[in-house]
Coordinates of C-alpha atoms and ligand atoms in Angstrom, one line a residue:
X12 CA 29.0 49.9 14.8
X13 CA 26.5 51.9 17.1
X14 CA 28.5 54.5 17.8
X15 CA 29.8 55.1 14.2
X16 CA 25.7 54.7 13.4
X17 CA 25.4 57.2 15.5
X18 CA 28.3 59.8 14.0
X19 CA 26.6 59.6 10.3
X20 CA 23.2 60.4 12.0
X21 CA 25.0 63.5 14.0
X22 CA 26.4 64.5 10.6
X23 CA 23.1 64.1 8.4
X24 CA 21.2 65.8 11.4
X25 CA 24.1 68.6 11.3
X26 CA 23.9 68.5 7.6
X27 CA 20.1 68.6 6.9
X28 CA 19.7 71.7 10.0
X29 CA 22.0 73.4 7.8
X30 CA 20.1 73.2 5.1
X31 CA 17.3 73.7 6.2
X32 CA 18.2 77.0 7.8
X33 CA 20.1 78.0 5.0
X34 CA 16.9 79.9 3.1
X35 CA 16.6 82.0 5.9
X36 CA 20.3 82.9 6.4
X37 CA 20.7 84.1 2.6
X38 CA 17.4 85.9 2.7
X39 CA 19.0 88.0 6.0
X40 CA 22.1 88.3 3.8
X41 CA 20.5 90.2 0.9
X42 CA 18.0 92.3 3.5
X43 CA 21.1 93.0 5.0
X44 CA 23.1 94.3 1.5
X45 CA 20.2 95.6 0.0
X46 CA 18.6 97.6 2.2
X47 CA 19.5 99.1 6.2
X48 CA 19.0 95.9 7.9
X49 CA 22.5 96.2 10.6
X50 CA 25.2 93.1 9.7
X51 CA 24.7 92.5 13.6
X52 CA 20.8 92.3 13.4
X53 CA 21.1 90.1 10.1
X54 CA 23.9 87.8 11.7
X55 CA 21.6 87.3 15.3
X56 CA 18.6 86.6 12.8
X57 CA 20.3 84.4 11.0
X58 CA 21.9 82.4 14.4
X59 CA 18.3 82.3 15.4
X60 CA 16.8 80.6 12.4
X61 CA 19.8 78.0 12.7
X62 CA 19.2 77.4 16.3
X63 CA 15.2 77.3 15.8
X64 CA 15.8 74.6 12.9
X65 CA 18.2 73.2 14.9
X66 CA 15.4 72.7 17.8
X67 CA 13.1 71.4 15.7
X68 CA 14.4 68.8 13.5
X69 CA 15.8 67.2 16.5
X70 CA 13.1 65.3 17.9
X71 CA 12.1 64.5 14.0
X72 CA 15.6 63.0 13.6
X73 CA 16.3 60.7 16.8
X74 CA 12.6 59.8 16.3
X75 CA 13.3 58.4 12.9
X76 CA 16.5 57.2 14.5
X77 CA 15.4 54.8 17.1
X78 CA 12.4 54.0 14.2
X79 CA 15.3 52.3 12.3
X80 CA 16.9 50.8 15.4
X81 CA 13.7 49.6 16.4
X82 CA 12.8 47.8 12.7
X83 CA 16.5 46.5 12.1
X84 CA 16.1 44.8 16.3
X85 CA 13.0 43.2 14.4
X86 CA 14.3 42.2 11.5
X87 CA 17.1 40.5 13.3
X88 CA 14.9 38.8 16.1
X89 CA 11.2 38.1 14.1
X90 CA 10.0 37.9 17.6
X91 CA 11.6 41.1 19.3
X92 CA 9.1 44.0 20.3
X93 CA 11.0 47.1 20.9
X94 CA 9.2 50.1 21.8
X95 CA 9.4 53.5 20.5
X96 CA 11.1 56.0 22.4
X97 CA 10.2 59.6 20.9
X98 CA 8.2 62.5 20.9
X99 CA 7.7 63.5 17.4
X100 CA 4.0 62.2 16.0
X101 CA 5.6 61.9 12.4
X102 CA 8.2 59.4 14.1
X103 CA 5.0 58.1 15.8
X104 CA 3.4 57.5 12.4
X105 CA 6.3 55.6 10.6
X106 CA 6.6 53.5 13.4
X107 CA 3.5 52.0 13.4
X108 CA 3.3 51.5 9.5
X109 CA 6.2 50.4 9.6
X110 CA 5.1 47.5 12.4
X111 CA 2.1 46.8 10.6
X112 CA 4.4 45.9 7.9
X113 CA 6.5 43.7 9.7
X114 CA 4.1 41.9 11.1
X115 CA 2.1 41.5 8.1
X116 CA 5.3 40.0 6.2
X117 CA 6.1 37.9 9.7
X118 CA 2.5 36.1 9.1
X119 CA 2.9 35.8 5.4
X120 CA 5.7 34.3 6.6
X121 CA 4.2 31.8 8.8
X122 CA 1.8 30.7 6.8
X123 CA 4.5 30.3 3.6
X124 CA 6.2 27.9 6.6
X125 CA 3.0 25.8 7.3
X126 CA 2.2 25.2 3.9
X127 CA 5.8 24.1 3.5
X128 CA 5.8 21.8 6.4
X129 CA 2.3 20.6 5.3
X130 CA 3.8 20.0 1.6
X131 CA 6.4 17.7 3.0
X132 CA 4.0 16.0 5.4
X133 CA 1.7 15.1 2.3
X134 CA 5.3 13.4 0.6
X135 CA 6.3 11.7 3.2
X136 CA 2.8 10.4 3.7
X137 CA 2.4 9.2 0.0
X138 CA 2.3 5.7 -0.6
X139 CA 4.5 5.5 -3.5
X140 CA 8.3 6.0 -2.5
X141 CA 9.1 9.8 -3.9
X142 CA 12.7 11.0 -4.3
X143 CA 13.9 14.5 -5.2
X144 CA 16.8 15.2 -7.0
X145 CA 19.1 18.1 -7.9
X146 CA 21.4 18.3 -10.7
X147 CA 24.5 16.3 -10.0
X148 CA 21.8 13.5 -9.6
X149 CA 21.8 13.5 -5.7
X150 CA 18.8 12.6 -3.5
X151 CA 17.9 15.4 -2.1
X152 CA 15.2 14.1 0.1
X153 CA 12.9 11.0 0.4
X154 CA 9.8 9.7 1.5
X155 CA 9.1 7.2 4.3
X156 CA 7.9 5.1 1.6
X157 CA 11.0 5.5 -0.2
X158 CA 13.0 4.2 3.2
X159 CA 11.1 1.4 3.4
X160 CA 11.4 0.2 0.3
X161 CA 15.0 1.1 -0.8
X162 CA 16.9 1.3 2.7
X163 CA 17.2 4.5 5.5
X164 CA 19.7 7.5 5.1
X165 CA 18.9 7.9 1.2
X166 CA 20.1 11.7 1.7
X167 CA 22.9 13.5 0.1
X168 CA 23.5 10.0 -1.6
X169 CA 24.2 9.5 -5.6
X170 CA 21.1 7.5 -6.9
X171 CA 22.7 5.0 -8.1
X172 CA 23.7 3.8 -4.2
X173 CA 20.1 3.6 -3.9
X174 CA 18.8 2.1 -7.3
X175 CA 21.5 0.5 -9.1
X176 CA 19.5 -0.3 -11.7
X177 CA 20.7 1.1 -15.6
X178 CA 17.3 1.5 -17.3
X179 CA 16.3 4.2 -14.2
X180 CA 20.0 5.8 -13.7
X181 CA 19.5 6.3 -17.6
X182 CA 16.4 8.0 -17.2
X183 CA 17.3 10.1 -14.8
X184 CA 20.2 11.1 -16.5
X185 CA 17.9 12.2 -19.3
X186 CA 15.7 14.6 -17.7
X187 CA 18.6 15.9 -15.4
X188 CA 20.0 16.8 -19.0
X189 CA 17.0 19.0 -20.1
X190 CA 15.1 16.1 -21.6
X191 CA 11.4 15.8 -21.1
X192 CA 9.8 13.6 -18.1
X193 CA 9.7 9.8 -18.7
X194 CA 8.2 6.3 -17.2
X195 CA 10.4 4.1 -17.1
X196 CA 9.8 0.5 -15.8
X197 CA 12.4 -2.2 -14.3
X198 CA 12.6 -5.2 -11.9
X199 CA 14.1 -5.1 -8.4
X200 CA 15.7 -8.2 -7.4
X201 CA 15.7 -9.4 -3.5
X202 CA 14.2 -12.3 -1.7
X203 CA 11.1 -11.7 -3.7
X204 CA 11.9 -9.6 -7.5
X205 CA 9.4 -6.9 -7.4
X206 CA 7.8 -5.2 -10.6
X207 CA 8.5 -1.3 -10.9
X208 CA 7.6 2.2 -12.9
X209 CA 9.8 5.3 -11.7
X210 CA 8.4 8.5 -13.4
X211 CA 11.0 11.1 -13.3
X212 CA 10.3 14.4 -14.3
X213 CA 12.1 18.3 -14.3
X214 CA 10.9 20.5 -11.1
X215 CA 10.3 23.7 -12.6
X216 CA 11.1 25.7 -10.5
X217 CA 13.9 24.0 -8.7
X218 CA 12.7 23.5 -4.7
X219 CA 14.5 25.5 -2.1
X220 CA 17.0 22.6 -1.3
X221 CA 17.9 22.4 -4.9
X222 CA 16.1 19.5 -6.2
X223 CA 15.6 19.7 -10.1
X224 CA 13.7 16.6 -10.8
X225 CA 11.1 14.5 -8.7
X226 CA 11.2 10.5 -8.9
X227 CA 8.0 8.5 -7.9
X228 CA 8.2 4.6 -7.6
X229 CA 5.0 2.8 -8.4
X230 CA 5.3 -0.8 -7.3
X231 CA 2.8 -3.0 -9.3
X232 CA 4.2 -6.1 -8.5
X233 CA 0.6 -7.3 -7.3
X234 CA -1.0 -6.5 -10.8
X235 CA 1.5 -8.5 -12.5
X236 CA 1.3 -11.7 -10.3
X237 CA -2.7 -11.5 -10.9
X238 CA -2.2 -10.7 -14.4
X239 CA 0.0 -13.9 -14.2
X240 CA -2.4 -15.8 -12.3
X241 CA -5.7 -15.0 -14.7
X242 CA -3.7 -15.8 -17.8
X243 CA -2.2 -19.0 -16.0
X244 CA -5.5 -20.0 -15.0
X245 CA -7.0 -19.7 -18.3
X246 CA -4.1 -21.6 -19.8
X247 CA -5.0 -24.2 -17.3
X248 CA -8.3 -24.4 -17.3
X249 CA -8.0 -24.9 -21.7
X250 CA -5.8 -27.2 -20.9
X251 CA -7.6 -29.2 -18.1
X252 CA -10.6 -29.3 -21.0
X253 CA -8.6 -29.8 -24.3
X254 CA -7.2 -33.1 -22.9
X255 CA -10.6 -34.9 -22.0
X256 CA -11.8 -33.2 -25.7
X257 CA -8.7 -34.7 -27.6
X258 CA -9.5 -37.8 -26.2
X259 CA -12.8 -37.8 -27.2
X260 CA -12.6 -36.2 -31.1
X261 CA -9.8 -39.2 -31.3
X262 CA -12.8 -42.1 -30.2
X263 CA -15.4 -40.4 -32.3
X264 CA -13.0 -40.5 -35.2
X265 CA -12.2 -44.9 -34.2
X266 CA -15.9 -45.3 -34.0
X267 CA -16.7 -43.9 -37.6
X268 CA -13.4 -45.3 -39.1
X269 CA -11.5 -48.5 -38.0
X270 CA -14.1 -49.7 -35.5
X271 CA -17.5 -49.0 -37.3
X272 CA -18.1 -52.4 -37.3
X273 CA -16.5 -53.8 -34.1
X274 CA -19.2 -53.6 -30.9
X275 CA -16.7 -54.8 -28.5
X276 CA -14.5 -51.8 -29.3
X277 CA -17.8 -49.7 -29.8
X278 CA -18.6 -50.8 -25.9
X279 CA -15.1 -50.2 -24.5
X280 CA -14.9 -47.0 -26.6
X281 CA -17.9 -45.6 -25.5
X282 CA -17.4 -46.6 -22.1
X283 CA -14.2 -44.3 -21.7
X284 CA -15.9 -41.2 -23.5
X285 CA -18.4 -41.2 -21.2
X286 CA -16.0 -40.9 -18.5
X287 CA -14.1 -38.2 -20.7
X288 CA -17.1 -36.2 -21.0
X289 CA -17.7 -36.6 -17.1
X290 CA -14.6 -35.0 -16.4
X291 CA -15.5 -32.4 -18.8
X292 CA -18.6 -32.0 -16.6
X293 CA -17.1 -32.1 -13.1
X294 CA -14.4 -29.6 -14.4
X295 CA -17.3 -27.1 -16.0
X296 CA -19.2 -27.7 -12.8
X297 CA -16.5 -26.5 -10.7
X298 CA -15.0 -23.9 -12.3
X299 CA -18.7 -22.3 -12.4
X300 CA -19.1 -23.4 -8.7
X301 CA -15.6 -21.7 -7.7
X302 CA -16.5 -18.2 -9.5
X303 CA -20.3 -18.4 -8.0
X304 CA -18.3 -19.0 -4.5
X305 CA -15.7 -15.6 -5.5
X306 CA -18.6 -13.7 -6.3
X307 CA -20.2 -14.0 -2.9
X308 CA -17.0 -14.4 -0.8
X309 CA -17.6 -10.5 0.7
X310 CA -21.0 -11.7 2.0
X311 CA -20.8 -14.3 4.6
X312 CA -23.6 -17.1 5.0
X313 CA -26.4 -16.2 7.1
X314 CA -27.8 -19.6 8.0
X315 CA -26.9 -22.0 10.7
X316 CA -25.5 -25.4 10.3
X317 CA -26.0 -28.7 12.2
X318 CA -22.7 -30.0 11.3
X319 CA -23.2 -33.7 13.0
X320 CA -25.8 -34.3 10.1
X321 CA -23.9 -32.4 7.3
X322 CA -21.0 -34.5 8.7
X323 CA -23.1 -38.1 8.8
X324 CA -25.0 -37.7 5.8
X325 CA -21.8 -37.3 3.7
X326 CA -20.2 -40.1 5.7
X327 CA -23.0 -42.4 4.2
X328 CA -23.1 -41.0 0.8
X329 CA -19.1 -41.7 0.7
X330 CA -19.1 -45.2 2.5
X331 CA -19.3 -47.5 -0.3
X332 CA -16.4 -45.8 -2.2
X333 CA -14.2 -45.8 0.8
X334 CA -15.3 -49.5 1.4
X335 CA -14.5 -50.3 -2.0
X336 CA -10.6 -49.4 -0.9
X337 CA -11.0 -51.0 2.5
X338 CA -11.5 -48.1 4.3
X339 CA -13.7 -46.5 7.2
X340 CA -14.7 -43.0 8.2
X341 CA -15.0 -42.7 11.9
X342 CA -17.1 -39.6 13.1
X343 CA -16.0 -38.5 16.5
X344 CA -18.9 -35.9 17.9
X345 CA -18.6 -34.0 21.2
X346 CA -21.8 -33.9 23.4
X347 CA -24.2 -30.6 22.9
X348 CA -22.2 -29.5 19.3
X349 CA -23.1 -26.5 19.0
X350 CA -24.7 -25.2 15.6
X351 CA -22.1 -23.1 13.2
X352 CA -23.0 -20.0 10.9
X353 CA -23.4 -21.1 7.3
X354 CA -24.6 -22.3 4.4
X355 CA -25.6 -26.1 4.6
X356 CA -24.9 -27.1 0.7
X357 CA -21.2 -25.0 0.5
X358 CA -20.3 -26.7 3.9
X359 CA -21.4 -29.7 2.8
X360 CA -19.2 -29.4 -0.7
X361 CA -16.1 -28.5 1.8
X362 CA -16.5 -31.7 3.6
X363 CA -17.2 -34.1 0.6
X364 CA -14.0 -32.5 -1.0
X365 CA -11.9 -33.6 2.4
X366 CA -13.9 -36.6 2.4
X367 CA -12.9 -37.5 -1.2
X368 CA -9.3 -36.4 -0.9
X369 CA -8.5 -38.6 2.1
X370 CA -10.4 -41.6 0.1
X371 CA -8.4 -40.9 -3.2
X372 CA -5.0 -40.6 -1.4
X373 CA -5.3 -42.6 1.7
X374 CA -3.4 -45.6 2.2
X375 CA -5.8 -49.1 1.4
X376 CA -7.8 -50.6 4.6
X377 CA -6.8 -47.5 7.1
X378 CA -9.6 -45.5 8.5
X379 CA -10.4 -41.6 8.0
X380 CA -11.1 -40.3 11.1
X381 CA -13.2 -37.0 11.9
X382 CA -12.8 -35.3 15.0
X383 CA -14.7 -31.9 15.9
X384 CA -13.7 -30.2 18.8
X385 CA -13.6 -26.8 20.6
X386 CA -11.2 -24.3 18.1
X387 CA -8.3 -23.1 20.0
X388 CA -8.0 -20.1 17.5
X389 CA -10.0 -16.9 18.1
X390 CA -12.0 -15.8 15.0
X391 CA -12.3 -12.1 14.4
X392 CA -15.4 -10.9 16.2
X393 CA -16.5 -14.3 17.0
X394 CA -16.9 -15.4 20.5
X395 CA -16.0 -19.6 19.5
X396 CA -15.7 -21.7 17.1
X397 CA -15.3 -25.8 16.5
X398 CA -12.3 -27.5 14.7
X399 CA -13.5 -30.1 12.3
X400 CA -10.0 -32.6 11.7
X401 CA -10.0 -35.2 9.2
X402 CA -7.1 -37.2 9.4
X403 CA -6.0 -39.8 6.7
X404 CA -3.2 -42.8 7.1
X405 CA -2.0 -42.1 3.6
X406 CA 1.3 -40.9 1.4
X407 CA 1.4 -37.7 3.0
X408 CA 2.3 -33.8 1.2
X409 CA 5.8 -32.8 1.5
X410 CA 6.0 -29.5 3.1
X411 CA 6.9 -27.2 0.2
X412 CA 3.4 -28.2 -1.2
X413 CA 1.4 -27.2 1.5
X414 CA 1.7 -23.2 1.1
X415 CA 0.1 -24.5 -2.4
X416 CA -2.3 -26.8 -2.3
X417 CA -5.0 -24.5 -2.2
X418 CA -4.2 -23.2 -5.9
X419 CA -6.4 -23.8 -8.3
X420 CA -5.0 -26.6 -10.8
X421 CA -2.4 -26.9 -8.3
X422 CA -1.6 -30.9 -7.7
X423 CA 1.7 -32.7 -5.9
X424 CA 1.2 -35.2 -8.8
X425 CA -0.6 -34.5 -11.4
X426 CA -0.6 -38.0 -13.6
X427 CA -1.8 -39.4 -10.2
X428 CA -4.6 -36.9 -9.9
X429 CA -5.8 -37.1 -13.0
X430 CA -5.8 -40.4 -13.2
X431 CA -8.3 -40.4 -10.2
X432 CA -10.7 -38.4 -12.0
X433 CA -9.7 -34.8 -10.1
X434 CA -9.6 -31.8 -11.8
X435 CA -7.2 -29.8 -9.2
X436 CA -10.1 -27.5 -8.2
X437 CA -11.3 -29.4 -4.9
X438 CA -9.3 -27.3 -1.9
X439 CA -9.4 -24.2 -4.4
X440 CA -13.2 -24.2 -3.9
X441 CA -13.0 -25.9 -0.3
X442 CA -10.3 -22.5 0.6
X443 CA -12.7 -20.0 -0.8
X444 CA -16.2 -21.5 1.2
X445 CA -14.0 -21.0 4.1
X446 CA -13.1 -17.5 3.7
X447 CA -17.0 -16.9 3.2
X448 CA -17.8 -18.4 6.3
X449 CA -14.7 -16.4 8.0
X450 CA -13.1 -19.6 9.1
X451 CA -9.6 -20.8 8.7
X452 CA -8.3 -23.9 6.9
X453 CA -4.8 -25.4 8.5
X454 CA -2.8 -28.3 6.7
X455 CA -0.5 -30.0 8.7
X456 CA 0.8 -33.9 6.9
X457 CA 3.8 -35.6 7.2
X458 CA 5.6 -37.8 4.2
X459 CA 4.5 -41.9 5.0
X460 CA 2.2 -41.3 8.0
X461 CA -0.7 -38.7 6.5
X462 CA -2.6 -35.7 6.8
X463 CA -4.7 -33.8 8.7
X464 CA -7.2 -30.9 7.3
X465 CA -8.5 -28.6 10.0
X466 CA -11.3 -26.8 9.4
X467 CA -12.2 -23.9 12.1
X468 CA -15.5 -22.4 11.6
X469 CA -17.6 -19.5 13.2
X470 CA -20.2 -20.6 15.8
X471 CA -23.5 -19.5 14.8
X472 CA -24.8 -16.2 17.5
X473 CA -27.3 -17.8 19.0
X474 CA -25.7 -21.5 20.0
X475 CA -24.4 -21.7 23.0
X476 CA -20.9 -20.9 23.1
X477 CA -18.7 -23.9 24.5
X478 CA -18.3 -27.8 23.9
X479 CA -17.1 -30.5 25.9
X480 CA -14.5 -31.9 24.1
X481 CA -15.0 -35.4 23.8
Ligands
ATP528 N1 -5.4 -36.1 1.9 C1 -4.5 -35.9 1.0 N2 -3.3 -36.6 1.0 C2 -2.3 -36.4 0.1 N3 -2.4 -35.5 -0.9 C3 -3.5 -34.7 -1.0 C4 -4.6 -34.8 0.0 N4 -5.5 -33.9 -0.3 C5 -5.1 -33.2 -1.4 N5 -3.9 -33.7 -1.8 C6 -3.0 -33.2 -2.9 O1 -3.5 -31.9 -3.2 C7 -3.8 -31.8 -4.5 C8 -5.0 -30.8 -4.7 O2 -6.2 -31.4 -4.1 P1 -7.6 -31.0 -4.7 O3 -8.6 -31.6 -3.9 O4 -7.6 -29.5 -4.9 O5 -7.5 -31.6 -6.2 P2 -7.8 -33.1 -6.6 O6 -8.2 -33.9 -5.5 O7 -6.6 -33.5 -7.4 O8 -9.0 -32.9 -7.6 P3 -10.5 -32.7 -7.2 O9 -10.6 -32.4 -5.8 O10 -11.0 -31.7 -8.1 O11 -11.2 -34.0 -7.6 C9 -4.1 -33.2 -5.0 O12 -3.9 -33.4 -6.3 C10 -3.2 -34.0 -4.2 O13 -1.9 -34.0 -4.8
MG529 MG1 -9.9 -33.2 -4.2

């Protein structure tokens, strides 16, 4: 290859000398017909002229030579710097506009390169899983997102190995065929079914790699179980107050009817719409004491809490009711409790609630007992914090309700629970108090022996940071 370069450059440099000298050999040819210029003297003049081009295109020629070796070195190896061997200027000249050139493309270049790798570091960093695909409907790349949520290795793959589901493979299918871009949305089932959008829409133009069309997953599987849980809770909370309201439009209706003139029935009547319109009350009262509670979750309590009297005075308040079913609470202090950061009333609402419940659904003459002690779990920025158990001797929750319990409306049985005058809010509100306070509630029962409700709570700054456990 060199040396034939090198044979067409002799030729053209034999050709163009020629040419170049060829003026100056016809003008010696007509001096020499027309007028007394000697053949000889014409012929010498006209070797001359062809040896004096000769001369000086040379340098011209292997300087625009090794210009072109020099440029086609670069443009096989961007990083190659040849040097310029010649000694014509002109050559010179080329050479360096043509370098400027080069490297002025070479960093165009670059920079097209880093915005490309930039480009695929923002798509793999998106949230959403992102798919490109080309025409035959193969992925052509993914996201990390993507990975994670529909397997690794999604490359070169048909999209339907990665989302066999028909609503998206349709879709796709659409705008691969020249149809506009479309949101599609579909379920993907699994251990838990998740709620999905895919957009798919044409790349115009096509990427590099080929891909025609880009695919973005938007998972709103979270918006749809809150959207569940709102309309589930006003469903129950209608319910919770239609039934107590039924109850009472049907005794209002008895008293004006059949038992207008019965005051035994009047008495008996009246006594149970009062307790109707009680539960009404407690049920109003909490649900407006559970949304005050949400609204100020963010902002935890400022105040500091001597729990022994929160604990005592609601231990009195409760001891005829849990006398009235045989029962005791037994407070168990350890010496020098330190004070916790709170709010006395909301603390002392998440205590009568556990208070309550172990009353309600403890077994008849067992004790409650309440234990405070040193928390073996470590509280986000907090240097301690105390346990507070209360343990019942009752029925007991069956595991699968315990992940639960803390639902609002949510009861093991709800005849039972009604019955006893609950509304299903109590550990809803107790669960939310605690996450003000940045503590931790933990449920641990077992069927026929009881439970146990552990509240760990935040020891205020200022109190000293250990307890002697008693
Ligand atoms: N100590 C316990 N032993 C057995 N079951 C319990 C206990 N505490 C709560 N539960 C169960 O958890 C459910 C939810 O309790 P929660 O305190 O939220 O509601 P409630 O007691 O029914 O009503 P409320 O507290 O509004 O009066 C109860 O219905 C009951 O089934
Ligand atoms: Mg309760």
């Amino acid at each position: 290859m060199p040396s034939q370069g090198q044979g067409v450059w002799s030729t053209r440099f034999i050709a163009a000398a020629l040419i170049l000298a060829l003026p100056s050999v016809l003008v010696l040819a007509a001096l020499a017909v027309l007028t007394d210029l000697s053949v000889l003297d014409a012929v010498l003049g006209a070797v001359s002229a062809a040896i004096l081009t000769f001369l000086m295109l040379r340098p011209l020629f292997n300087g625009l030579r090794s210009v072109r070796s020099g440029l086609d070195e670069m443009s096989e190896d961007p990083e190659a710097t040849p040097v310029l061997r010649s000694a014509s200027p002109l050559a010179h000249e080329v050479w360096a506009a043509g370098t400027r050139l080069a490297r002025a493309s070479r960093q165009r270049l670059k920079a097209r390169e880093a915005e490309l790798v930039s480009a695929r570091a923002v798509l793999s960093a998106l949230p959403d899983p992102l798919l490109l695909l080309d025409e035959k409907r193969r992925i052509v790349s993914a996201n990390l997102a993507a990975a994670e949520l529909l397997g690794p290795r999604l490359a070169d793959r048909d999209l339907a190995a990665a989302l066999r589901n028909p609503t998206i493979l349709a879709g796709a299918d659409a705008v691969l065929a020249g149809a506009p871009g479309r949101v599609v949305e579909f379920d993907l089932s699994g251990p838990v079914e998740r709620h999905l959008s895919a957009r798919i829409a044409p790349l115009n133009p096509r990427t590099p790699e080929g891909a025609v069309a880009v695919l973005t997953l938007h998972d709103f599987t979270a918006l749809k179980r809150s959207e569940q849980m709102r309309a589930d809770f006003v469903a129950n909370s209608s319910h919770e107050l239609r039934t107590p309201l039924a109850s009472l439009i049907g005794f209002i209706e008895t008293l004006r009817g059949p038992a207008a003139d019965d005051p035994q029935a009047q008495a008996r009547f009246l006594a149970i719409m009062a307790e109707q319109a009680g539960r009404m009350a407690r049920l109003v009262d909490d649900l407006l004491s559970l949304s005050r509670i949400e609204m100020n979750e963010h902002l935890p309590p400022t105040g500091q809490v001597d729990l022994a009297s929160v604990l005592a005075s609601i231990a009195d308040a409760l001891e005829q009711r849990a006398a009235s079913r045989g029962m005791r609470i037994e407070l168990t202090f350890p010496s020098g409790m330190p004070r916790v950061a709170g709010d006395a009333d909301e603390l002392s609402q998440v205590f009568q609630n556990l208070f309550d419940n172990a009353i309600k659904y403890g077994r008849l003459n067992t004790s409650i007992e309440v234990r405070v002690a040193s928390s073996p779990r470590i509280l986000p920025g907090r240097p301690a914090a105390l346990a507070i158990a209360v343990r019942d001797h009752g029925e007991g929750i069956a595991r699968e309700h315990l992940p639960r319990l803390t639902e609002r409306f949510y009861r093991v049985d709800v005849a039972r629970s009604r019955d006893l005058g609950g509304t299903g809010l109590g550990l809803a509100i107790v669960k939310h108090i605690i996450n003000r306070h940045r503590g931790y509630l933990d449920i641990d029962s077992e069927v026929g022996k009881g439970s146990v409700f552990t509240v760990h709570l935040p020891v205020a700054a200022s109190s000293p940071a250990g307890v002697t456990n008693p």
